[in-house]
Coordinates of C-alpha atoms in Angstrom, one line a residue:
X17 CA 0.1 0.1 -0.1
X18 CA 1.2 3.6 -0.6
X19 CA 1.2 5.9 2.1
X20 CA -1.1 8.9 1.7
X21 CA 1.9 11.0 3.2
X22 CA 4.6 12.5 1.0
X23 CA 8.2 11.8 1.5
X24 CA 9.1 14.6 3.9
X25 CA 13.0 13.8 3.9
X26 CA 15.1 16.5 4.0
X27 CA 17.7 17.0 0.9
X28 CA 20.9 18.3 2.3
X29 CA 22.9 20.3 0.0
X30 CA 26.1 18.9 -0.8
X31 CA 29.3 20.6 1.0
X32 CA 32.0 22.1 -0.9
X33 CA 34.5 19.6 0.7
X34 CA 32.2 16.9 0.1
X35 CA 31.9 17.8 -3.8
X36 CA 35.7 18.5 -4.0
X37 CA 36.3 14.9 -2.4
X38 CA 34.1 13.5 -5.2
X39 CA 35.8 15.2 -7.8
X40 CA 39.4 14.1 -6.6
X41 CA 38.2 10.6 -6.6
X42 CA 37.0 11.2 -10.5
X43 CA 40.1 12.8 -11.4
X44 CA 42.0 10.0 -9.9
X45 CA 40.2 7.4 -12.1
X46 CA 40.6 9.7 -15.1
X47 CA 44.4 9.7 -14.3
X48 CA 44.2 5.8 -14.2
X49 CA 42.3 5.8 -17.4
X50 CA 45.0 8.1 -19.1
X51 CA 42.6 11.1 -19.6
X52 CA 45.1 13.5 -18.3
X53 CA 43.4 16.7 -19.4
X54 CA 39.9 15.4 -17.9
X55 CA 41.8 14.8 -14.6
X56 CA 43.4 18.0 -14.7
X57 CA 40.0 19.5 -15.1
X58 CA 38.6 17.8 -12.3
X59 CA 41.5 18.5 -10.0
X60 CA 41.2 22.4 -10.7
X61 CA 37.7 22.2 -9.8
X62 CA 38.5 20.3 -6.5
X63 CA 41.2 22.8 -5.8
X64 CA 38.8 25.7 -5.9
X65 CA 36.2 23.9 -3.8
X66 CA 38.9 23.2 -1.2
X67 CA 39.9 26.8 -1.3
X68 CA 36.5 27.9 -1.1
X69 CA 36.3 25.6 2.2
X70 CA 39.2 27.0 3.5
X71 CA 41.0 23.5 3.6
X72 CA 44.4 24.4 2.7
X73 CA 45.8 21.2 3.5
X74 CA 43.3 19.2 0.9
X75 CA 44.0 21.9 -1.5
X76 CA 47.9 21.4 -1.4
X77 CA 47.1 17.6 -1.8
X78 CA 45.1 18.4 -4.9
X79 CA 48.0 20.8 -6.3
X80 CA 50.3 17.5 -5.8
X81 CA 47.8 15.6 -7.8
X82 CA 47.8 18.6 -10.4
X83 CA 51.5 18.5 -10.5
X84 CA 51.2 14.6 -11.2
X85 CA 49.0 15.8 -14.1
X86 CA 51.4 18.5 -15.3
X87 CA 54.3 16.0 -15.3
X88 CA 52.5 13.6 -17.5
X89 CA 51.8 16.4 -19.9
X90 CA 55.5 17.3 -20.1
X91 CA 55.0 20.5 -18.0
X92 CA 57.6 19.6 -15.2
X93 CA 58.6 22.8 -14.0
X94 CA 55.1 23.9 -13.9
X95 CA 54.4 20.7 -11.7
X96 CA 57.2 21.8 -9.3
X97 CA 56.2 25.4 -9.0
X98 CA 52.6 24.6 -8.2
X99 CA 53.7 22.0 -5.6
X100 CA 56.0 24.4 -4.0
X101 CA 53.5 27.2 -4.0
X102 CA 51.2 24.8 -2.1
X103 CA 54.1 23.9 0.3
X104 CA 54.8 27.6 1.1
X105 CA 51.1 27.9 2.1
X106 CA 51.0 25.0 4.7
X107 CA 54.5 24.5 5.6
X108 CA 54.3 26.4 9.0
X109 CA 51.1 24.3 9.7
X110 CA 50.5 21.3 11.9
X111 CA 52.1 18.4 9.9
X112 CA 49.6 15.8 8.3
X113 CA 49.3 13.3 5.7
X114 CA 48.4 15.9 3.4
X115 CA 51.9 17.7 3.9
X116 CA 53.7 14.4 3.9
X117 CA 52.2 13.5 0.3
X118 CA 53.1 16.9 -1.1
X119 CA 56.6 16.5 0.2
X120 CA 57.3 13.1 -1.4
X121 CA 55.6 14.2 -4.7
X122 CA 57.8 17.0 -4.8
X123 CA 60.7 14.6 -4.2
X124 CA 59.6 12.6 -7.1
X125 CA 59.0 15.4 -9.3
X126 CA 62.7 16.9 -8.7
X127 CA 64.1 13.5 -9.3
X128 CA 62.2 13.3 -12.6
X129 CA 63.7 16.5 -13.8
X130 CA 67.3 15.5 -13.0
X131 CA 67.6 17.1 -9.7
X132 CA 68.3 14.2 -7.2
X133 CA 69.9 16.3 -4.4
X134 CA 66.6 18.3 -4.3
X135 CA 64.6 15.1 -4.6
X136 CA 66.4 13.6 -1.7
X137 CA 65.7 16.5 0.5
X138 CA 62.1 16.9 -0.2
X139 CA 61.5 13.2 -0.2
X140 CA 63.3 12.4 3.2
X141 CA 61.3 15.3 4.7
X142 CA 58.2 13.4 3.5
X143 CA 59.4 10.0 4.7
X144 CA 60.1 11.3 8.2
X145 CA 56.7 12.8 8.5
X146 CA 55.1 9.7 6.9
X147 CA 56.7 7.5 9.3
X148 CA 56.1 9.6 12.4
X149 CA 52.5 9.7 11.2
X150 CA 52.4 6.0 9.9
X151 CA 50.9 6.7 6.4
X152 CA 51.4 3.7 4.4
X153 CA 50.6 5.2 1.0
X154 CA 53.2 8.1 1.5
X155 CA 55.6 5.8 2.8
X156 CA 55.3 3.4 -0.1
X157 CA 55.7 6.3 -2.3
X158 CA 58.7 7.8 -0.8
X159 CA 60.4 4.5 -0.5
X160 CA 59.9 4.2 -4.4
X161 CA 61.3 7.7 -4.8
X162 CA 64.2 6.9 -2.7
X163 CA 65.0 3.6 -4.6
X164 CA 65.2 5.7 -7.9
X165 CA 67.4 8.2 -6.3
X166 CA 70.1 5.6 -5.0
X167 CA 69.6 2.9 -7.6
X168 CA 72.7 4.1 -9.7
X169 CA 75.1 4.2 -6.8
X170 CA 73.6 1.2 -4.4
X171 CA 71.4 -1.0 -6.7
X172 CA 70.8 -3.5 -3.7
X173 CA 69.5 -0.8 -1.4
X174 CA 67.2 0.2 -4.1
X175 CA 66.1 -3.2 -4.6
X176 CA 65.2 -3.5 -0.9
X177 CA 63.4 -0.5 -0.8
X178 CA 61.3 -1.7 -3.8
X179 CA 60.5 -4.7 -1.8
X180 CA 59.8 -2.8 1.1
X181 CA 57.3 -0.6 -0.9
X182 CA 55.8 -3.7 -2.5
X183 CA 55.1 -5.6 1.0
X184 CA 53.9 -2.5 2.5
X185 CA 51.5 -1.6 -0.6
X186 CA 50.0 -5.2 -0.5
X187 CA 49.8 -5.4 3.4
X188 CA 47.7 -2.2 3.3
X189 CA 45.7 -3.2 0.1
X190 CA 47.4 0.0 -1.9
X191 CA 47.0 -2.1 -5.3
X192 CA 48.1 0.9 -7.4
X193 CA 51.2 1.3 -5.4
X194 CA 51.9 -2.3 -5.5
X195 CA 51.8 -2.2 -9.2
X196 CA 54.3 0.6 -9.2
X197 CA 56.7 -1.1 -6.9

């Protein structure tokens, strides 16, 4: 039987931070599908919403994702500049997983443009923070970057770091990171 009463449920508006999180997830899926321009557009929208919500740390994490898209499109210097600006915004705040992620992404970006010393600096700072906060995703990313940095001089150490990254990724069901390791 149908109720004679209408549905009186209240439809709550989607908050900017919730909408931004959805856009980030869609952007990550676009990256995996190889649609970098679409991913960039989604990340830009998310960035704006996080800024609107005043969430500078989430915006910094999205800046790191935008940096990844920039790099994949050959805009390496733009990627680094974007991430370094995001770092300047949150550097003096309480350290968190977003900062750790940004630091390791900066390390990776510097490595791939041929700045291994700068890469090591950024990456080590990210690893220190990720270790203190116990952020497996960031640890895996940082160990992989460190493995690349040391691989030419110390291939056995690099292999051990890749193995550590793989084991940690599998233990935490970080499948995309496991594939990378």
